[in-house]
Amino acid sequence: MKTETIQQVALVTGGSRGIGAATCVQLARAGYAVIVNYAASQATADQLCQSIQAAGGTALGLQADVANEAQVLALFAAIDAKFGRLDALVNNAGVVDMTARLDEMSMARWRRMFDINVIGSLLCAREAVRRMSTQHGKQGGAIVNLSSAAAKLGSPGQYLDYAASKGAIDTFTLGLAKEVAAEGIRVNGVRPGIIDTEIHASGGLPNRVAQVAPQVPMQRGGTADEVASAIVWLLSDAASYVTGTTIDVTGGR
Ligand code: NAP
């Protein structure tokens, strides 16, 4: 008897660049159909989708600002229409801001930081749980939230608002994991250390990886691929008894 294998579907928020893009490539190689979400960089997302497809994978670029509820609902509706299921969510979209002390920061900065890093992750997880939970008659699934070593280090004098937003992600990972553990959904986190991506330039520190590397026990920054490997493992059946955990990928920092 011939059995048809159903292709698993994964959504990576902020999948167009950096850690998200590396995760999309590795998930496609592992056989997932991958949704490459982005906020603004459509050309970069399209290019990534084309290269995944050229390698025999399935990828679809979809725009949505994760901090905008209407756009997130439209994103998930588009996934429903195209694939009819969701098996994996990587809450990867995240932002930093310019180096500043708390007494120099504005309310607008905190709103943007928490709206994208925290509310965006909650929103996408809510929509994913509705499409994964056995309580909703679905097949189960796995979620990975991107935290940061900053959640443990606090980032004083640099961006403690960012560190606090990632601390919230650690607690969210723990709570949601316990809430949906009996509903076929595993929820875990990854805490990257200093990783070579464009995020540092967006915070005004393009040379940050080289500057911080001497403080890392392994004496170097990490690569997006090294973080993606941990994410993909947590999503896989190889991690079938792992939930509520956040893994440090920090070179020992
Ligand atoms: P990155 O290179 O700056 O890429 C960020 C990605 O997020 C881009 O695809 C960007 O899309 C997307 N994005 C930003 N705002 C968004 C929004 N509102 N809605 C949807 N997508 C949005 O960042 P990265 O270094 O790969 O970081 C990825 C994650 O790892 C983040 O959560 C970050 O906090 C965390 N992390 C990174 C490091 C590090 O050293 N790199 C360390 C610890 C934790 P557009 O280009 O379209 O804006």
PDB file of C-alpha atoms and ligand atoms in Angstrom:
ATOM      1  CA  MET A   1       0.000   0.000   0.000  1.00  0.00           C
ATOM      2  CA  LYS A   2       1.315   3.429  -0.913  1.00  0.00           C
ATOM      3  CA  THR A   3       1.371   5.963   1.932  1.00  0.00           C
ATOM      4  CA  GLU A   4       1.570   9.642   1.071  1.00  0.00           C
ATOM      5  CA  THR A   5       3.756  11.791   3.303  1.00  0.00           C
ATOM      6  CA  ILE A   6       2.276  15.168   4.155  1.00  0.00           C
ATOM      7  CA  GLN A   7       4.736  18.039   3.830  1.00  0.00           C
ATOM      8  CA  GLN A   8       5.181  19.914   7.098  1.00  0.00           C
ATOM      9  CA  VAL A   9       4.762  23.695   6.999  1.00  0.00           C
ATOM     10  CA  ALA A  10       6.950  26.173   8.925  1.00  0.00           C
ATOM     11  CA  LEU A  11       6.591  29.934   9.404  1.00  0.00           C
ATOM     12  CA  VAL A  12       9.736  31.931  10.191  1.00  0.00           C
ATOM     13  CA  THR A  13       9.020  35.535  11.175  1.00  0.00           C
ATOM     14  CA  GLY A  14      11.770  37.907  10.043  1.00  0.00           C
ATOM     15  CA  GLY A  15      12.966  35.172   7.697  1.00  0.00           C
ATOM     16  CA  SER A  16      14.451  37.421   5.040  1.00  0.00           C
ATOM     17  CA  ARG A  17      17.862  38.039   6.640  1.00  0.00           C
ATOM     18  CA  GLY A  18      20.308  36.853   9.297  1.00  0.00           C
ATOM     19  CA  ILE A  19      19.302  34.045  11.682  1.00  0.00           C
ATOM     20  CA  GLY A  20      15.806  33.839  10.163  1.00  0.00           C
ATOM     21  CA  ALA A  21      17.132  33.352   6.623  1.00  0.00           C
ATOM     22  CA  ALA A  22      19.601  30.654   7.752  1.00  0.00           C
ATOM     23  CA  THR A  23      16.715  28.918   9.558  1.00  0.00           C
ATOM     24  CA  CYS A  24      14.534  29.032   6.407  1.00  0.00           C
ATOM     25  CA  VAL A  25      17.300  27.400   4.342  1.00  0.00           C
ATOM     26  CA  GLN A  26      17.897  24.632   6.913  1.00  0.00           C
ATOM     27  CA  LEU A  27      14.154  23.970   7.364  1.00  0.00           C
ATOM     28  CA  ALA A  28      13.674  23.713   3.584  1.00  0.00           C
ATOM     29  CA  ARG A  29      16.585  21.242   3.433  1.00  0.00           C
ATOM     30  CA  ALA A  30      14.868  19.245   6.186  1.00  0.00           C
ATOM     31  CA  GLY A  31      11.770  18.999   3.970  1.00  0.00           C
ATOM     32  CA  TYR A  32       9.482  21.719   5.348  1.00  0.00           C
ATOM     33  CA  ALA A  33       7.528  24.096   3.131  1.00  0.00           C
ATOM     34  CA  VAL A  34       8.802  27.423   4.479  1.00  0.00           C
ATOM     35  CA  ILE A  35       7.009  30.751   4.782  1.00  0.00           C
ATOM     36  CA  VAL A  36       9.577  33.539   4.748  1.00  0.00           C
ATOM     37  CA  ASN A  37       7.960  36.457   6.591  1.00  0.00           C
ATOM     38  CA  TYR A  38       9.463  39.949   6.370  1.00  0.00           C
ATOM     39  CA  ALA A  39       8.472  43.494   7.308  1.00  0.00           C
ATOM     40  CA  ALA A  40      10.040  45.582   4.525  1.00  0.00           C
ATOM     41  CA  SER A  41      12.728  43.711   2.578  1.00  0.00           C
ATOM     42  CA  GLN A  42      10.629  42.074  -0.125  1.00  0.00           C
ATOM     43  CA  ALA A  43      13.491  41.819  -2.639  1.00  0.00           C
ATOM     44  CA  THR A  44      15.708  39.993  -0.105  1.00  0.00           C
ATOM     45  CA  ALA A  45      12.863  37.618   0.824  1.00  0.00           C
ATOM     46  CA  ASP A  46      12.067  36.933  -2.846  1.00  0.00           C
ATOM     47  CA  GLN A  47      15.728  36.189  -3.569  1.00  0.00           C
ATOM     48  CA  LEU A  48      15.876  33.746  -0.647  1.00  0.00           C
ATOM     49  CA  CYS A  49      12.688  31.989  -1.815  1.00  0.00           C
ATOM     50  CA  GLN A  50      14.110  31.669  -5.320  1.00  0.00           C
ATOM     51  CA  SER A  51      17.348  30.097  -4.067  1.00  0.00           C
ATOM     52  CA  ILE A  52      15.417  27.642  -1.836  1.00  0.00           C
ATOM     53  CA  GLN A  53      13.217  26.701  -4.810  1.00  0.00           C
ATOM     54  CA  ALA A  54      16.252  26.326  -7.101  1.00  0.00           C
ATOM     55  CA  ALA A  55      17.598  23.784  -4.587  1.00  0.00           C
ATOM     56  CA  GLY A  56      14.324  21.807  -4.816  1.00  0.00           C
ATOM     57  CA  GLY A  57      12.614  23.245  -1.725  1.00  0.00           C
ATOM     58  CA  THR A  58       9.277  24.984  -1.176  1.00  0.00           C
ATOM     59  CA  ALA A  59       9.290  28.625  -0.011  1.00  0.00           C
ATOM     60  CA  LEU A  60       6.830  31.493  -0.034  1.00  0.00           C
ATOM     61  CA  GLY A  61       7.603  35.097   0.968  1.00  0.00           C
ATOM     62  CA  LEU A  62       4.824  36.900   2.874  1.00  0.00           C
ATOM     63  CA  GLN A  63       4.924  40.466   4.220  1.00  0.00           C
ATOM     64  CA  ALA A  64       3.572  41.301   7.675  1.00  0.00           C
ATOM     65  CA  ASP A  65       4.728  43.549  10.485  1.00  0.00           C
ATOM     66  CA  VAL A  66       4.469  41.180  13.462  1.00  0.00           C
ATOM     67  CA  ALA A  67       3.493  44.122  15.685  1.00  0.00           C
ATOM     68  CA  ASN A  68       0.409  44.813  13.562  1.00  0.00           C
ATOM     69  CA  GLU A  69      -2.506  42.510  14.436  1.00  0.00           C
ATOM     70  CA  ALA A  70      -4.377  43.009  11.155  1.00  0.00           C
ATOM     71  CA  GLN A  71      -1.234  42.154   9.173  1.00  0.00           C
ATOM     72  CA  VAL A  72      -0.524  39.077  11.316  1.00  0.00           C
ATOM     73  CA  LEU A  73      -4.106  37.839  10.841  1.00  0.00           C
ATOM     74  CA  ALA A  74      -3.741  38.334   7.081  1.00  0.00           C
ATOM     75  CA  LEU A  75      -0.420  36.435   7.141  1.00  0.00           C
ATOM     76  CA  PHE A  76      -1.982  33.412   8.848  1.00  0.00           C
ATOM     77  CA  ALA A  77      -5.053  33.569   6.580  1.00  0.00           C
ATOM     78  CA  ALA A  78      -2.714  33.429   3.576  1.00  0.00           C
ATOM     79  CA  ILE A  79      -0.970  30.370   5.074  1.00  0.00           C
ATOM     80  CA  ASP A  80      -4.380  28.711   5.654  1.00  0.00           C
ATOM     81  CA  ALA A  81      -5.380  29.367   2.045  1.00  0.00           C
ATOM     82  CA  LYS A  82      -2.117  28.148   0.508  1.00  0.00           C
ATOM     83  CA  PHE A  83      -1.111  25.231   2.797  1.00  0.00           C
ATOM     84  CA  GLY A  84      -4.103  24.472   5.053  1.00  0.00           C
ATOM     85  CA  ARG A  85      -1.869  23.616   8.018  1.00  0.00           C
ATOM     86  CA  LEU A  86       0.981  24.882  10.209  1.00  0.00           C
ATOM     87  CA  ASP A  87       3.455  22.597  11.974  1.00  0.00           C
ATOM     88  CA  ALA A  88       6.242  24.915  13.085  1.00  0.00           C
ATOM     89  CA  LEU A  89       6.592  28.570  14.092  1.00  0.00           C
ATOM     90  CA  VAL A  90       9.889  30.378  14.639  1.00  0.00           C
ATOM     91  CA  ASN A  91       9.288  33.692  16.428  1.00  0.00           C
ATOM     92  CA  ASN A  92      12.479  35.254  15.100  1.00  0.00           C
ATOM     93  CA  ALA A  93      11.564  38.841  14.074  1.00  0.00           C
ATOM     94  CA  GLY A  94      13.254  41.213  16.492  1.00  0.00           C
ATOM     95  CA  VAL A  95      14.879  44.632  16.725  1.00  0.00           C
ATOM     96  CA  VAL A  96      17.491  46.455  18.801  1.00  0.00           C
ATOM     97  CA  ASP A  97      17.990  50.208  19.036  1.00  0.00           C
ATOM     98  CA  MET A  98      20.815  52.714  19.469  1.00  0.00           C
ATOM     99  CA  THR A  99      23.109  52.483  22.495  1.00  0.00           C
ATOM    100  CA  ALA A 100      21.603  54.540  25.327  1.00  0.00           C
ATOM    101  CA  ARG A 101      21.141  54.646  29.086  1.00  0.00           C
ATOM    102  CA  LEU A 102      17.650  54.256  30.566  1.00  0.00           C
ATOM    103  CA  ASP A 103      17.583  57.956  31.501  1.00  0.00           C
ATOM    104  CA  GLU A 104      18.058  58.848  27.823  1.00  0.00           C
ATOM    105  CA  MET A 105      15.361  56.563  26.359  1.00  0.00           C
ATOM    106  CA  SER A 106      11.975  57.589  24.962  1.00  0.00           C
ATOM    107  CA  MET A 107       8.562  56.008  25.409  1.00  0.00           C
ATOM    108  CA  ALA A 108       8.279  55.625  21.611  1.00  0.00           C
ATOM    109  CA  ARG A 109      11.461  53.531  21.584  1.00  0.00           C
ATOM    110  CA  TRP A 110      10.122  51.198  24.324  1.00  0.00           C
ATOM    111  CA  ARG A 111       6.758  50.839  22.561  1.00  0.00           C
ATOM    112  CA  ARG A 112       8.440  49.804  19.271  1.00  0.00           C
ATOM    113  CA  MET A 113      10.823  47.416  21.041  1.00  0.00           C
ATOM    114  CA  PHE A 114       8.129  45.655  23.073  1.00  0.00           C
ATOM    115  CA  ASP A 115       5.524  45.730  20.279  1.00  0.00           C
ATOM    116  CA  ILE A 116       7.846  43.881  17.872  1.00  0.00           C
ATOM    117  CA  ASN A 117       9.911  41.675  20.210  1.00  0.00           C
ATOM    118  CA  VAL A 118       7.215  40.694  22.742  1.00  0.00           C
ATOM    119  CA  ILE A 119       3.685  41.431  21.466  1.00  0.00           C
ATOM    120  CA  GLY A 120       4.668  40.248  17.960  1.00  0.00           C
ATOM    121  CA  SER A 121       5.797  36.890  19.382  1.00  0.00           C
ATOM    122  CA  LEU A 122       2.630  36.514  21.488  1.00  0.00           C
ATOM    123  CA  LEU A 123       0.414  37.369  18.505  1.00  0.00           C
ATOM    124  CA  CYS A 124       2.088  34.881  16.156  1.00  0.00           C
ATOM    125  CA  ALA A 125       2.108  32.185  18.852  1.00  0.00           C
ATOM    126  CA  ARG A 126      -1.602  32.750  19.500  1.00  0.00           C
ATOM    127  CA  GLU A 127      -2.414  32.243  15.823  1.00  0.00           C
ATOM    128  CA  ALA A 128      -0.086  29.209  15.665  1.00  0.00           C
ATOM    129  CA  VAL A 129      -1.683  27.550  18.730  1.00  0.00           C
ATOM    130  CA  ARG A 130      -5.113  27.975  17.107  1.00  0.00           C
ATOM    131  CA  ARG A 131      -3.745  26.032  14.108  1.00  0.00           C
ATOM    132  CA  MET A 132      -1.724  23.393  16.013  1.00  0.00           C
ATOM    133  CA  SER A 133      -3.500  22.486  19.261  1.00  0.00           C
ATOM    134  CA  THR A 134      -5.317  19.174  19.549  1.00  0.00           C
ATOM    135  CA  GLN A 135      -7.897  21.165  21.573  1.00  0.00           C
ATOM    136  CA  HIS A 136      -8.709  22.899  18.277  1.00  0.00           C
ATOM    137  CA  GLY A 137      -8.816  19.545  16.446  1.00  0.00           C
ATOM    138  CA  LYS A 138      -5.367  20.081  14.900  1.00  0.00           C
ATOM    139  CA  GLN A 139      -2.273  17.907  14.512  1.00  0.00           C
ATOM    140  CA  GLY A 140       0.104  19.470  17.080  1.00  0.00           C
ATOM    141  CA  GLY A 141       3.341  21.311  16.323  1.00  0.00           C
ATOM    142  CA  ALA A 142       6.399  23.078  17.673  1.00  0.00           C
ATOM    143  CA  ILE A 143       7.302  26.696  18.412  1.00  0.00           C
ATOM    144  CA  VAL A 144      10.750  28.223  18.925  1.00  0.00           C
ATOM    145  CA  ASN A 145      11.103  31.753  20.345  1.00  0.00           C
ATOM    146  CA  LEU A 146      14.269  33.805  19.785  1.00  0.00           C
ATOM    147  CA  SER A 147      15.544  35.174  23.071  1.00  0.00           C
ATOM    148  CA  SER A 148      19.034  36.608  23.585  1.00  0.00           C
ATOM    149  CA  ALA A 149      22.014  36.261  25.902  1.00  0.00           C
ATOM    150  CA  ALA A 150      21.048  39.854  26.769  1.00  0.00           C
ATOM    151  CA  ALA A 151      18.184  38.407  28.859  1.00  0.00           C
ATOM    152  CA  LYS A 152      20.816  37.065  31.283  1.00  0.00           C
ATOM    153  CA  LEU A 153      23.442  39.820  30.872  1.00  0.00           C
ATOM    154  CA  GLY A 154      21.017  42.795  31.168  1.00  0.00           C
ATOM    155  CA  SER A 155      22.860  44.943  28.556  1.00  0.00           C
ATOM    156  CA  PRO A 156      23.573  47.886  30.926  1.00  0.00           C
ATOM    157  CA  GLY A 157      24.522  51.134  29.202  1.00  0.00           C
ATOM    158  CA  GLN A 158      23.626  49.682  25.810  1.00  0.00           C
ATOM    159  CA  TYR A 159      20.011  48.596  25.455  1.00  0.00           C
ATOM    160  CA  LEU A 160      18.520  47.241  28.659  1.00  0.00           C
ATOM    161  CA  ASP A 161      15.043  47.666  27.130  1.00  0.00           C
ATOM    162  CA  TYR A 162      16.010  45.057  24.524  1.00  0.00           C
ATOM    163  CA  ALA A 163      17.375  42.779  27.266  1.00  0.00           C
ATOM    164  CA  ALA A 164      14.121  43.186  29.224  1.00  0.00           C
ATOM    165  CA  SER A 165      12.057  42.338  26.125  1.00  0.00           C
ATOM    166  CA  LYS A 166      14.049  39.100  25.751  1.00  0.00           C
ATOM    167  CA  GLY A 167      13.603  38.349  29.465  1.00  0.00           C
ATOM    168  CA  ALA A 168       9.868  38.522  28.767  1.00  0.00           C
ATOM    169  CA  ILE A 169      10.362  36.044  25.930  1.00  0.00           C
ATOM    170  CA  ASP A 170      12.093  33.563  28.288  1.00  0.00           C
ATOM    171  CA  THR A 171       9.117  33.679  30.681  1.00  0.00           C
ATOM    172  CA  PHE A 172       6.635  33.483  27.809  1.00  0.00           C
ATOM    173  CA  THR A 173       8.408  30.366  26.473  1.00  0.00           C
ATOM    174  CA  LEU A 174       8.160  28.685  29.877  1.00  0.00           C
ATOM    175  CA  GLY A 175       4.490  29.553  30.430  1.00  0.00           C
ATOM    176  CA  LEU A 176       3.224  28.687  26.964  1.00  0.00           C
ATOM    177  CA  ALA A 177       5.187  25.417  26.967  1.00  0.00           C
ATOM    178  CA  LYS A 178       3.361  24.291  30.125  1.00  0.00           C
ATOM    179  CA  GLU A 179       0.001  25.621  28.903  1.00  0.00           C
ATOM    180  CA  VAL A 180      -0.017  23.590  25.669  1.00  0.00           C
ATOM    181  CA  ALA A 181       2.216  20.621  26.582  1.00  0.00           C
ATOM    182  CA  ALA A 182      -0.742  18.224  26.711  1.00  0.00           C
ATOM    183  CA  GLU A 183      -2.100  19.543  23.381  1.00  0.00           C
ATOM    184  CA  GLY A 184       0.673  18.235  21.112  1.00  0.00           C
ATOM    185  CA  ILE A 185       2.670  21.479  21.020  1.00  0.00           C
ATOM    186  CA  ARG A 186       6.256  21.885  22.221  1.00  0.00           C
ATOM    187  CA  VAL A 187       7.540  25.408  22.926  1.00  0.00           C
ATOM    188  CA  ASN A 188      11.234  26.183  23.364  1.00  0.00           C
ATOM    189  CA  GLY A 189      13.631  29.089  23.037  1.00  0.00           C
ATOM    190  CA  VAL A 190      17.113  29.832  21.753  1.00  0.00           C
ATOM    191  CA  ARG A 191      19.333  32.451  23.374  1.00  0.00           C
ATOM    192  CA  PRO A 192      21.947  33.559  20.804  1.00  0.00           C
ATOM    193  CA  GLY A 193      25.079  35.346  21.955  1.00  0.00           C
ATOM    194  CA  ILE A 194      26.906  37.720  19.614  1.00  0.00           C
ATOM    195  CA  ILE A 195      26.038  36.560  16.090  1.00  0.00           C
ATOM    196  CA  ASP A 196      27.320  38.000  12.827  1.00  0.00           C
ATOM    197  CA  THR A 197      24.203  39.573  11.233  1.00  0.00           C
ATOM    198  CA  GLU A 198      23.005  43.036  10.152  1.00  0.00           C
ATOM    199  CA  ILE A 199      21.166  43.629  13.462  1.00  0.00           C
ATOM    200  CA  HIS A 200      24.250  45.295  14.994  1.00  0.00           C
ATOM    201  CA  ALA A 201      24.497  47.900  12.219  1.00  0.00           C
ATOM    202  CA  SER A 202      20.800  48.646  12.765  1.00  0.00           C
ATOM    203  CA  GLY A 203      21.716  49.518  16.375  1.00  0.00           C
ATOM    204  CA  GLY A 204      24.520  51.819  15.188  1.00  0.00           C
ATOM    205  CA  LEU A 205      27.345  49.333  15.962  1.00  0.00           C
ATOM    206  CA  PRO A 206      28.413  47.682  12.669  1.00  0.00           C
ATOM    207  CA  ASN A 207      31.674  46.386  14.240  1.00  0.00           C
ATOM    208  CA  ARG A 208      30.025  44.987  17.390  1.00  0.00           C
ATOM    209  CA  VAL A 209      30.866  41.330  16.642  1.00  0.00           C
ATOM    210  CA  ALA A 210      34.614  42.058  16.394  1.00  0.00           C
ATOM    211  CA  GLN A 211      34.451  44.301  19.488  1.00  0.00           C
ATOM    212  CA  VAL A 212      32.679  41.719  21.677  1.00  0.00           C
ATOM    213  CA  ALA A 213      34.515  38.614  20.388  1.00  0.00           C
ATOM    214  CA  PRO A 214      37.409  38.872  22.928  1.00  0.00           C
ATOM    215  CA  GLN A 215      34.829  38.634  25.790  1.00  0.00           C
ATOM    216  CA  VAL A 216      33.469  35.352  24.399  1.00  0.00           C
ATOM    217  CA  PRO A 217      35.144  32.239  25.870  1.00  0.00           C
ATOM    218  CA  MET A 218      35.350  30.781  22.344  1.00  0.00           C
ATOM    219  CA  GLN A 219      36.968  34.091  21.228  1.00  0.00           C
ATOM    220  CA  ARG A 220      34.657  34.652  18.242  1.00  0.00           C
ATOM    221  CA  GLY A 221      31.160  35.655  17.216  1.00  0.00           C
ATOM    222  CA  GLY A 222      28.750  32.962  16.094  1.00  0.00           C
ATOM    223  CA  THR A 223      27.173  32.473  12.679  1.00  0.00           C
ATOM    224  CA  ALA A 224      23.494  32.577  11.774  1.00  0.00           C
ATOM    225  CA  ASP A 225      23.821  28.933  10.701  1.00  0.00           C
ATOM    226  CA  GLU A 226      25.029  27.899  14.158  1.00  0.00           C
ATOM    227  CA  VAL A 227      21.888  29.394  15.721  1.00  0.00           C
ATOM    228  CA  ALA A 228      19.629  27.962  12.996  1.00  0.00           C
ATOM    229  CA  SER A 229      20.951  24.450  13.736  1.00  0.00           C
ATOM    230  CA  ALA A 230      19.705  24.699  17.340  1.00  0.00           C
ATOM    231  CA  ILE A 231      16.310  26.056  16.187  1.00  0.00           C
ATOM    232  CA  VAL A 232      15.842  23.291  13.618  1.00  0.00           C
ATOM    233  CA  TRP A 233      16.807  20.623  16.167  1.00  0.00           C
ATOM    234  CA  LEU A 234      14.269  21.971  18.689  1.00  0.00           C
ATOM    235  CA  LEU A 235      11.547  21.849  16.015  1.00  0.00           C
ATOM    236  CA  SER A 236      12.453  18.309  14.965  1.00  0.00           C
ATOM    237  CA  ASP A 237      11.243  14.955  16.289  1.00  0.00           C
ATOM    238  CA  ALA A 238      14.766  14.460  17.671  1.00  0.00           C
ATOM    239  CA  ALA A 239      13.669  16.912  20.403  1.00  0.00           C
ATOM    240  CA  SER A 240      10.333  15.151  21.008  1.00  0.00           C
ATOM    241  CA  TYR A 241      10.655  15.206  24.851  1.00  0.00           C
ATOM    242  CA  VAL A 242      12.044  18.763  25.049  1.00  0.00           C
ATOM    243  CA  THR A 243       9.697  21.596  25.999  1.00  0.00           C
ATOM    244  CA  GLY A 244       9.911  24.748  28.123  1.00  0.00           C
ATOM    245  CA  THR A 245      13.684  24.961  27.617  1.00  0.00           C
ATOM    246  CA  THR A 246      15.788  27.820  26.267  1.00  0.00           C
ATOM    247  CA  ILE A 247      19.174  26.824  24.834  1.00  0.00           C
ATOM    248  CA  ASP A 248      22.175  29.186  25.008  1.00  0.00           C
ATOM    249  CA  VAL A 249      24.058  29.417  21.684  1.00  0.00           C
ATOM    250  CA  THR A 250      26.695  31.822  22.933  1.00  0.00           C
ATOM    251  CA  GLY A 251      30.179  30.324  22.561  1.00  0.00           C
ATOM    252  CA  GLY A 252      30.189  29.985  26.362  1.00  0.00           C
ATOM    253  CA  ARG A 253      29.402  33.621  27.170  1.00  0.00           C
TER     254      ARG A 253
HETATM  255  P1  NAP B   1      18.464  40.904  11.501  1.00  0.00           P
HETATM  256  O1  NAP B   1      19.610  40.410  10.702  1.00  0.00           O
HETATM  257  O2  NAP B   1      18.390  42.358  11.832  1.00  0.00           O
HETATM  258  O3  NAP B   1      17.115  40.440  10.790  1.00  0.00           O
HETATM  259  C1  NAP B   1      15.898  40.792  11.373  1.00  0.00           C
HETATM  260  C2  NAP B   1      14.761  40.173  10.600  1.00  0.00           C
HETATM  261  O4  NAP B   1      13.549  40.520  11.285  1.00  0.00           O
HETATM  262  C3  NAP B   1      14.638  40.704   9.197  1.00  0.00           C
HETATM  263  O5  NAP B   1      14.195  39.648   8.349  1.00  0.00           O
HETATM  264  C4  NAP B   1      13.563  41.776   9.318  1.00  0.00           C
HETATM  265  O6  NAP B   1      12.810  41.965   8.127  1.00  0.00           O
HETATM  266  C5  NAP B   1      12.674  41.156  10.362  1.00  0.00           C
HETATM  267  N1  NAP B   1      11.835  42.124  11.076  1.00  0.00           N
HETATM  268  C6  NAP B   1      12.208  43.221  11.789  1.00  0.00           C
HETATM  269  N2  NAP B   1      11.133  43.838  12.290  1.00  0.00           N
HETATM  270  C7  NAP B   1      10.059  43.114  11.890  1.00  0.00           C
HETATM  271  C8  NAP B   1       8.664  43.244  12.075  1.00  0.00           C
HETATM  272  N3  NAP B   1       8.149  44.252  12.790  1.00  0.00           N
HETATM  273  N4  NAP B   1       7.855  42.318  11.508  1.00  0.00           N
HETATM  274  C9  NAP B   1       8.350  41.299  10.770  1.00  0.00           C
HETATM  275  N5  NAP B   1       9.670  41.119  10.559  1.00  0.00           N
HETATM  276  C10 NAP B   1      10.497  42.024  11.112  1.00  0.00           C
HETATM  277  O7  NAP B   1      18.378  40.133  12.921  1.00  0.00           O
HETATM  278  P2  NAP B   1      19.116  38.806  13.457  1.00  0.00           P
HETATM  279  O8  NAP B   1      20.418  39.199  14.019  1.00  0.00           O
HETATM  280  O9  NAP B   1      19.039  37.722  12.457  1.00  0.00           O
HETATM  281  O10 NAP B   1      18.184  38.479  14.721  1.00  0.00           O
HETATM  282  C11 NAP B   1      17.111  37.560  14.655  1.00  0.00           C
HETATM  283  C12 NAP B   1      16.597  37.332  16.066  1.00  0.00           C
HETATM  284  O11 NAP B   1      17.662  36.861  16.898  1.00  0.00           O
HETATM  285  C13 NAP B   1      16.048  38.591  16.736  1.00  0.00           C
HETATM  286  O12 NAP B   1      14.928  38.262  17.522  1.00  0.00           O
HETATM  287  C14 NAP B   1      17.202  39.040  17.627  1.00  0.00           C
HETATM  288  O13 NAP B   1      16.772  39.797  18.731  1.00  0.00           O
HETATM  289  C15 NAP B   1      17.779  37.692  18.041  1.00  0.00           C
HETATM  290  N6  NAP B   1      19.182  37.779  18.461  1.00  0.00           N
HETATM  291  C16 NAP B   1      20.167  38.162  17.594  1.00  0.00           C
HETATM  292  C17 NAP B   1      21.482  38.249  18.036  1.00  0.00           C
HETATM  293  C18 NAP B   1      22.626  38.654  17.149  1.00  0.00           C
HETATM  294  O14 NAP B   1      23.748  38.879  17.659  1.00  0.00           O
HETATM  295  N7  NAP B   1      22.450  38.780  15.854  1.00  0.00           N
HETATM  296  C19 NAP B   1      21.783  37.939  19.358  1.00  0.00           C
HETATM  297  C20 NAP B   1      20.760  37.572  20.217  1.00  0.00           C
HETATM  298  C21 NAP B   1      19.464  37.494  19.761  1.00  0.00           C
HETATM  299  P3  NAP B   1      12.938  43.327   7.274  1.00  0.00           P
HETATM  300  O15 NAP B   1      14.320  43.307   6.688  1.00  0.00           O
HETATM  301  O16 NAP B   1      11.877  43.223   6.269  1.00  0.00           O
HETATM  302  O17 NAP B   1      12.769  44.455   8.286  1.00  0.00           O
END
